[in-house]
Short mmCIF file of C-alpha atoms and ligand atoms in Angstrom, two decimals:
data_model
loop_
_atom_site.label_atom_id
_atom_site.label_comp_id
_atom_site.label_asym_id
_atom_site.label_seq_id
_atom_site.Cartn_x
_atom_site.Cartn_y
_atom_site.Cartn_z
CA UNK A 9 -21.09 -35.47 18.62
CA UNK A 10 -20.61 -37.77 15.33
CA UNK A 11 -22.04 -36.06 11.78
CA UNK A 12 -25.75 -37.64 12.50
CA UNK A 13 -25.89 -35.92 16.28
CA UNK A 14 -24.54 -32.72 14.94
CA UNK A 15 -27.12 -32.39 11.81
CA UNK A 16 -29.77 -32.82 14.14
CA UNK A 17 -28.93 -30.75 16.95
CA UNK A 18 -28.11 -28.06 13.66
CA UNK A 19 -32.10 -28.85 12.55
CA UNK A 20 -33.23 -28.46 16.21
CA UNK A 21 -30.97 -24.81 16.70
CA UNK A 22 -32.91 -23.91 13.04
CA UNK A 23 -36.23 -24.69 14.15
CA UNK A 24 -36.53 -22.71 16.90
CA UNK A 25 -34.60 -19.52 14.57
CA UNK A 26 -37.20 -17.13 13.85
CA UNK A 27 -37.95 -18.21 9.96
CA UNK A 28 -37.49 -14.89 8.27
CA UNK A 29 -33.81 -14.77 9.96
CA UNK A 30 -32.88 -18.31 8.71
CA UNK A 31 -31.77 -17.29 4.66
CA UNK A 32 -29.37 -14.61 6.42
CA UNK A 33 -28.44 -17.40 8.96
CA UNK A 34 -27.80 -20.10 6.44
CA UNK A 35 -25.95 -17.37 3.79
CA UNK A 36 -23.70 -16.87 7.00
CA UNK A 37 -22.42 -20.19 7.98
CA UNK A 38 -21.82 -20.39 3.99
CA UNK A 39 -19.61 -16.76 3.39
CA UNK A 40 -18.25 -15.33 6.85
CA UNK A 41 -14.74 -16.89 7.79
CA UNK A 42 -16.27 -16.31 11.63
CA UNK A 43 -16.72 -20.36 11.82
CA UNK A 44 -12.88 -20.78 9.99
CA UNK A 45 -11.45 -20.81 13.63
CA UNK A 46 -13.15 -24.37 14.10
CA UNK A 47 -11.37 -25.81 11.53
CA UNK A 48 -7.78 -24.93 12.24
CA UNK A 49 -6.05 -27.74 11.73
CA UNK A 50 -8.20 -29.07 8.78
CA UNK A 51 -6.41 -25.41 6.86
CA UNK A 52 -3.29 -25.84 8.25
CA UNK A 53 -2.98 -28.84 7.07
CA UNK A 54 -3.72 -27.93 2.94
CA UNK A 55 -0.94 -25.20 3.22
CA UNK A 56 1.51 -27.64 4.88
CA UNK A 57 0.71 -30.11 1.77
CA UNK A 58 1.25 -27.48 -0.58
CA UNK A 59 4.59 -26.47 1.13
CA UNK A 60 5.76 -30.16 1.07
CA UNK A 61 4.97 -29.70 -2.90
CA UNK A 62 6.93 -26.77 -3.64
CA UNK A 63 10.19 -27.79 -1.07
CA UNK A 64 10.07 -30.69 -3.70
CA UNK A 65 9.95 -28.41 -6.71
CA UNK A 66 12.74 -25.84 -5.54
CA UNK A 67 16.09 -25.62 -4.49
CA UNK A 68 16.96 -25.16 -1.01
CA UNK A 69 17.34 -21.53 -1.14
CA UNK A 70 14.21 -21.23 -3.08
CA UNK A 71 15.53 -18.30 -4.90
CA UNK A 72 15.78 -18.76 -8.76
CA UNK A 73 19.05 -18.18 -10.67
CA UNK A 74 17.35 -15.60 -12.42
CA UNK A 75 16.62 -13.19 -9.53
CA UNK A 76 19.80 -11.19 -10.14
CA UNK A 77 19.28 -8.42 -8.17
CA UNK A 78 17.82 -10.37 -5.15
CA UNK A 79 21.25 -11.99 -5.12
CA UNK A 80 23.30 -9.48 -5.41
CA UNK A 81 21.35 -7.11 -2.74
CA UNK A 82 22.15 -10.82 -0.18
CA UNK A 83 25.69 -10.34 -0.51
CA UNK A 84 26.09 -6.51 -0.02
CA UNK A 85 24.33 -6.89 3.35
CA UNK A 86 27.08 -6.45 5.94
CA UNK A 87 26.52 -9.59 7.82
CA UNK A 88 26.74 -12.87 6.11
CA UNK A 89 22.85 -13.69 4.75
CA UNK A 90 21.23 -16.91 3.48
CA UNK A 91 17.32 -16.98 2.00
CA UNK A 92 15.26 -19.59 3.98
CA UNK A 93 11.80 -19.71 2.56
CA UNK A 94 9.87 -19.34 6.30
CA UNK A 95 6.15 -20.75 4.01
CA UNK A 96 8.30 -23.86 2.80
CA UNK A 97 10.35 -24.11 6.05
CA UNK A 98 9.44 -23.39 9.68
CA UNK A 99 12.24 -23.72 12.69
CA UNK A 100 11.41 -27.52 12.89
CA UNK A 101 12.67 -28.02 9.79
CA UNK A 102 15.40 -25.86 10.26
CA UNK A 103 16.70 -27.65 13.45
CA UNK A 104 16.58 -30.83 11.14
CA UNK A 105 18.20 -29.55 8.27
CA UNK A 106 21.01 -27.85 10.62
CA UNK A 107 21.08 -31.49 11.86
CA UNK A 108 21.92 -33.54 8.59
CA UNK A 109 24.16 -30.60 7.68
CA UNK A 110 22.58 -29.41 4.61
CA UNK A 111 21.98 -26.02 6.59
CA UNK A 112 23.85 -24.23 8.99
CA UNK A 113 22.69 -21.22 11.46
CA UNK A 114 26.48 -19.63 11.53
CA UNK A 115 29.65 -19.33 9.46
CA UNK A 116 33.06 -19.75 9.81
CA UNK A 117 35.18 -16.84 10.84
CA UNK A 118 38.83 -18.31 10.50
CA UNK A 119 38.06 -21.04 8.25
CA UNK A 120 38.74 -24.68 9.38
CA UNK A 121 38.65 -23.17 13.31
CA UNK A 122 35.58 -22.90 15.95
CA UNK A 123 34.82 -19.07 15.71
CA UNK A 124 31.68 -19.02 13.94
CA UNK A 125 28.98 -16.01 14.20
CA UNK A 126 25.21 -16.64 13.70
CA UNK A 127 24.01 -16.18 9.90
CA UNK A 128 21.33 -13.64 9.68
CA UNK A 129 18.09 -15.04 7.96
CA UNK A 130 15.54 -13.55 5.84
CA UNK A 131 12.50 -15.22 4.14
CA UNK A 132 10.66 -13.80 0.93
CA UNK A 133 7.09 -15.18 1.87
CA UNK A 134 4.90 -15.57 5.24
CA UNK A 135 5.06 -18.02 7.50
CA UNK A 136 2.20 -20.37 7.75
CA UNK A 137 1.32 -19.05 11.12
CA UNK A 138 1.77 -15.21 9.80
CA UNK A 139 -0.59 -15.93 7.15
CA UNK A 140 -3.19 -17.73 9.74
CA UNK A 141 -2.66 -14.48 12.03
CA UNK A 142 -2.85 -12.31 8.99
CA UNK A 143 -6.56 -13.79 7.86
CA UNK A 144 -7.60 -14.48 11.07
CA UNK A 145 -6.66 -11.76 13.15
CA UNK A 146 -5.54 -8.55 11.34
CA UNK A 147 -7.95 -8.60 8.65
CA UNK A 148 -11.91 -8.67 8.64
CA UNK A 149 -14.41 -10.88 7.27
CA UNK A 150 -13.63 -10.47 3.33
CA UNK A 151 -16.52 -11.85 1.97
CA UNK A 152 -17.29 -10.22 -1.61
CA UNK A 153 -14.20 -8.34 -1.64
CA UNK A 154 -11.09 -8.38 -4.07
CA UNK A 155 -7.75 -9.26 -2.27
CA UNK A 156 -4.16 -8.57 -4.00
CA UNK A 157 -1.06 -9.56 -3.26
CA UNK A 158 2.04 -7.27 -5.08
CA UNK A 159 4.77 -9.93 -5.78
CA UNK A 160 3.06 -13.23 -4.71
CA UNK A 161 6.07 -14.88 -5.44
CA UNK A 162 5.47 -18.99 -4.75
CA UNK A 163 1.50 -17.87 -3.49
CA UNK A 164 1.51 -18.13 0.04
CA UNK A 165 -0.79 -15.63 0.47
CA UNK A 166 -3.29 -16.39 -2.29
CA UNK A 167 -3.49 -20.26 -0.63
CA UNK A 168 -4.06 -19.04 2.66
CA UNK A 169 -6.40 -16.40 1.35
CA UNK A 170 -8.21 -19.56 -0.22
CA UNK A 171 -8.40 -21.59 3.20
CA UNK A 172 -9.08 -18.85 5.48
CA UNK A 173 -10.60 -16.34 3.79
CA UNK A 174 -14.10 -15.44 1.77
CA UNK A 175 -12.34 -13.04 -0.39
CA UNK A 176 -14.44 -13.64 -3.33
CA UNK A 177 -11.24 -13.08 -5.59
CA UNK A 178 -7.49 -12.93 -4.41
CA UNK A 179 -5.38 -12.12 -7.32
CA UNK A 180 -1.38 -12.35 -7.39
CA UNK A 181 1.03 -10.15 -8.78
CA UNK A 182 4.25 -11.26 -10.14
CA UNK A 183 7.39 -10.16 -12.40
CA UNK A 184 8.98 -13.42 -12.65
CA UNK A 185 7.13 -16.05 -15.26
CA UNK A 186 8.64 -18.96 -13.36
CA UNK A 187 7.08 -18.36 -10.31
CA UNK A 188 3.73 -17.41 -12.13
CA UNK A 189 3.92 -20.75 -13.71
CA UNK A 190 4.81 -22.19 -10.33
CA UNK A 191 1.53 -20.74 -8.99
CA UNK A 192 -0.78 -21.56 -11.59
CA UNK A 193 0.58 -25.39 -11.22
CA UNK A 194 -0.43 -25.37 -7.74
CA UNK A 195 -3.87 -23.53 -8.39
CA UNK A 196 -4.45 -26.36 -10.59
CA UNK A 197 -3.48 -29.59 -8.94
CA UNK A 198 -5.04 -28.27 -5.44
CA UNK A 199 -8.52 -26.80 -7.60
CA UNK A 200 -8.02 -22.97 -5.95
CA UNK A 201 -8.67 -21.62 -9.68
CA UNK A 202 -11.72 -20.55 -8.35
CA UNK A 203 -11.47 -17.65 -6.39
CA UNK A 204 -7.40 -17.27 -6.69
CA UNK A 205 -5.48 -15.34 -10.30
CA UNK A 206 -1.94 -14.74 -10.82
CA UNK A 207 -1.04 -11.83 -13.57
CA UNK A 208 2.56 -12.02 -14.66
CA UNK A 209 3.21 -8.18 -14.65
CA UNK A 210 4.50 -5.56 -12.92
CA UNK A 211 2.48 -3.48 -10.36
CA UNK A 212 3.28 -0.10 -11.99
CA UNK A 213 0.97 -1.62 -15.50
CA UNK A 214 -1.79 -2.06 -12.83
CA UNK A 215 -3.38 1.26 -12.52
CA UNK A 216 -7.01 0.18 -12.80
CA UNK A 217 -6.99 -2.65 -10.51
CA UNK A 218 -5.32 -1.25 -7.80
CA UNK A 219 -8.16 1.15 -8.29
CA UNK A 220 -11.00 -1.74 -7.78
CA UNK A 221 -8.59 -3.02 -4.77
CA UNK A 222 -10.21 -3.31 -1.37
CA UNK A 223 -7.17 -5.10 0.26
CA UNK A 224 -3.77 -5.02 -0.82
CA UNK A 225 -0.94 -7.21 0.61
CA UNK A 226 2.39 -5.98 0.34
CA UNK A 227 5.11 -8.20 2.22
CA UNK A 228 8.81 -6.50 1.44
CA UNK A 229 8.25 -6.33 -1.71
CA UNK A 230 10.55 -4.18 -3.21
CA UNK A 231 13.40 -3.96 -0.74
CA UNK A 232 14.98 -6.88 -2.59
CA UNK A 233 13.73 -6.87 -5.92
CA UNK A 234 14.07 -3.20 -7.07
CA UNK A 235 16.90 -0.74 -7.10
CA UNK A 236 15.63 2.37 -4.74
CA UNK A 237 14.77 4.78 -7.56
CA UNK A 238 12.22 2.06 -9.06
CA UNK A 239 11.35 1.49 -5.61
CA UNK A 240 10.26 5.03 -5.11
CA UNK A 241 8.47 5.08 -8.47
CA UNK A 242 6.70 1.79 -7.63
CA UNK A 243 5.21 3.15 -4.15
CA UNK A 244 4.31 6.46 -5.87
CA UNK A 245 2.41 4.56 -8.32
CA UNK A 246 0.91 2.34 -5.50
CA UNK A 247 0.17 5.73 -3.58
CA UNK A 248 -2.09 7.53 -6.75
CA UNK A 249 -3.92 4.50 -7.42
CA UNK A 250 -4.87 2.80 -4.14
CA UNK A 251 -7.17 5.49 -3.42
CA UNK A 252 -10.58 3.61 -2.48
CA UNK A 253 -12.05 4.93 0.48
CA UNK A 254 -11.87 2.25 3.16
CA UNK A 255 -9.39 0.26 1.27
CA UNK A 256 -7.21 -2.00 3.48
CA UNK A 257 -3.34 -1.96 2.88
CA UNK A 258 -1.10 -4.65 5.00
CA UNK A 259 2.69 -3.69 4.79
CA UNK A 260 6.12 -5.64 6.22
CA UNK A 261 7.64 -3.83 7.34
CA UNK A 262 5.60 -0.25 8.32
CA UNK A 263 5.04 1.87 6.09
CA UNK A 264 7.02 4.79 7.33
CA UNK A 265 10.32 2.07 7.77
CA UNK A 266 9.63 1.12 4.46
CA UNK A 267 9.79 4.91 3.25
CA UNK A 268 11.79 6.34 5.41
CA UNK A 269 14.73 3.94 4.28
CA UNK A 270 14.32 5.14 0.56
CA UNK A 271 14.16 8.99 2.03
CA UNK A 272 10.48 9.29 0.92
CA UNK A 273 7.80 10.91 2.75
CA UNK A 274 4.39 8.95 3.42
CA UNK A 275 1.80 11.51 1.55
CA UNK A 276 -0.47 12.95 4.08
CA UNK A 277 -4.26 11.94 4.41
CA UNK A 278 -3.67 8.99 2.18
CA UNK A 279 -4.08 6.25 5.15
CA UNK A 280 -4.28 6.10 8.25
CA UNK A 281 -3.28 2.77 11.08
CA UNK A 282 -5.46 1.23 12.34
CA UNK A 283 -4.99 -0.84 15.21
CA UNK A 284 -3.71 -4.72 15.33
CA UNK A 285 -3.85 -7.23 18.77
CA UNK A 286 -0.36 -8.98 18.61
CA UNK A 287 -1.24 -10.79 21.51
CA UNK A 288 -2.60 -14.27 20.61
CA UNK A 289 -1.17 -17.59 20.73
CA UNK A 290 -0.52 -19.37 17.69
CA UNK A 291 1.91 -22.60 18.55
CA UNK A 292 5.39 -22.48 19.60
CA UNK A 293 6.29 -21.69 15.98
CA UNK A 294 5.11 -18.24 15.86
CA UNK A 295 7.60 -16.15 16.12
CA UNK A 296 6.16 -12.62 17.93
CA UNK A 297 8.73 -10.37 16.71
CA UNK A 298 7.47 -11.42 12.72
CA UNK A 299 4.09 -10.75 13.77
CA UNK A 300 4.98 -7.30 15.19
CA UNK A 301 6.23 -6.44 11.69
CA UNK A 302 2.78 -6.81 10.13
CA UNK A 303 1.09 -3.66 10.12
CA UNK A 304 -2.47 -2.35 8.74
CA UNK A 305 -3.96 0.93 7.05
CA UNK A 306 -6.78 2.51 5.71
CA UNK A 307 -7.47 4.57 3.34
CA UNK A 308 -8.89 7.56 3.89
C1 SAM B 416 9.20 -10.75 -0.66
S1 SAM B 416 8.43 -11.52 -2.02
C2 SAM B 416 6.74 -11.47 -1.45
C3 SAM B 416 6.16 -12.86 -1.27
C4 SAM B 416 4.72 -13.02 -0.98
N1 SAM B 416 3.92 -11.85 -1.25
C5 SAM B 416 4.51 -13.43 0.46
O1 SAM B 416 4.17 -12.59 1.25
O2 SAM B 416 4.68 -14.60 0.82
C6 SAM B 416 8.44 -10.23 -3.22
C7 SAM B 416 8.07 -10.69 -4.63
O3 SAM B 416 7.68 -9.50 -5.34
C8 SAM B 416 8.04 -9.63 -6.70
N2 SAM B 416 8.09 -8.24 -7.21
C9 SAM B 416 9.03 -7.29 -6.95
N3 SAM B 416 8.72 -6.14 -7.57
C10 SAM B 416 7.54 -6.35 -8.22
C11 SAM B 416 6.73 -5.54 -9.06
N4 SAM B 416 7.05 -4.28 -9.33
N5 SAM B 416 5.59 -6.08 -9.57
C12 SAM B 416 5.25 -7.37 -9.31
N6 SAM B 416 6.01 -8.19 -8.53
C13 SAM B 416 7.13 -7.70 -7.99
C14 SAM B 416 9.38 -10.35 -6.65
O4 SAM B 416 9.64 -11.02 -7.87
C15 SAM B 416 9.19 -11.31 -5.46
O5 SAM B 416 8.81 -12.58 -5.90
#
């Protein structure tokens, strides 16, 4: 059907609606993100344009000099790890850079020889397709409620929230002013100042709204960001203020891996899992075992 057909078969299905249902009909086509699904590509498509924007606007690594501790936690690992940005770059990307030899998937064992070992990756922001499962498939319809994401970092998750979302506001949190700036630039020049805010702050200063929260994003936050004693501070904080019953929480990894590596307990009766379909299809460039890592609570 062109635009013409479709408005008129849309006036025929709303003529025979019975007319006191049509306001709740019409204020439902307008909020819920149960149509997004039919316009896949269309969303897709604004993230991958903001992506090509900030590859532009960052180095390769897309780490700043700045993030000491980041880089310092990269080396101690104990096998050889590089930062590849999985929002800026997915594997296609990869596979070309690994091509022209600006990036490599292994090092050198005896240098100048053929022994190489793989290079262990690790990205600081969702994928594209992470972020479409995340809206689409973990969380529910979010219209009229207040999303935040603890360390948004270059904003993945507040543009995705914007494309596939109704969250009425999404709101960023984030310690370093570059990327805040970074954000706001994007906001701007792509007009998502409407429903999307970025605070440069740290979580721990944001007692009261964690309190108004009703979902709250938190992709690896601290792991590389925080030495574990702030860590621990930082999720107790987290833990006394994100207390609204029926609150969502989405953490990468699990909660319990997530405490259990800085010896913490999780406090009882705060939340509880609820339950998340990893089974969907979402291109060849979804990788399941990411997915798997995304996991959702409740608070009780
Ligand atoms: C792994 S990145 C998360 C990226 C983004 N949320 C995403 O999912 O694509 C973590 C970010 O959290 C920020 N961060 C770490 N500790 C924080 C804190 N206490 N308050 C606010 N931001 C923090 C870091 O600067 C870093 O940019």
């Amino acid at each position: 059907m062109n635009f013409s057909e479709s408005k008129t078969a849309v006036k025929q299905l709303l003529s025979g609606v019975n007319p006191s249902e049509v306001p709740r009909l019409l204020s439902w086509i307008r909020d819920s993100d149960e149509l997004d699904k039919l316009l896949p590509d269309n969303k897709t498509a604004i993230l991958r344009t903001i992506a090509d924007e900030l590859r532009g606007r960052l180095p390769q690594d897309a780490m700043l000099p700045s993030e000491s501790t980041a880089h310092a936690k990269m080396q101690q690992r104990s096998q050889p790890t590089i930062h590849v940005d999985s929002f800026l770059y997915d594997e296609d990307q990869v596979d070309s850079l690994c091509e022209e030899g600006t990036m490599s998937r292994s090092f050198c064992l005896t240098c100048g020889s053929y022994r190489t070992a793989p290079l262990d990756f690790i990205s600081h922001s969702f994928s594209i397709s992470e972020l479409q499962f995340l809206f689409e498939n973990v969380l529910p319809d979010l219209s009229g409620r207040m999303l935040v994401d603890v360390g948004s970092r270059l904003g993945a998750v507040l543009y995705a929230g914007h494309v596939f979302s109704s969250a009425s506001q999404l709101i960023g949190l984030e310690l370093s002013e570059e990327f805040v700036k970074l954000q706001n630039d994007i906001m701007q020049k792509y007009k998502l100042t409407d429903r999307i805010k970025v605070l440069h702050t740290d979580v721990c200063l944001q007692n009261v709204l964690l309190q108004n929260t009703d979902v709250l994003i938190m992709n690896n936050v601290f792991e590389f960001f925080m030495e574990p004693r702030e860590q621990v501070r930082a999720w107790r904080f987290i833990v006394e203020n994100f207390r609204k019953r029926g609150s969502l929480l989405v953490t990468v990894p699990s909660l319990q891996e997530s405490l259990s590596t800085l010896q913490e307990a999780l406090q009882p009766g705060w939340v509880e899992e609820l339950p998340v379909d990893y089974d969907v299809y979402l291109g060849t460039d979804t990788d399941p075992d990411a997915l798997r890592q995304i996991h959702l609570y409740r608070v009780m």
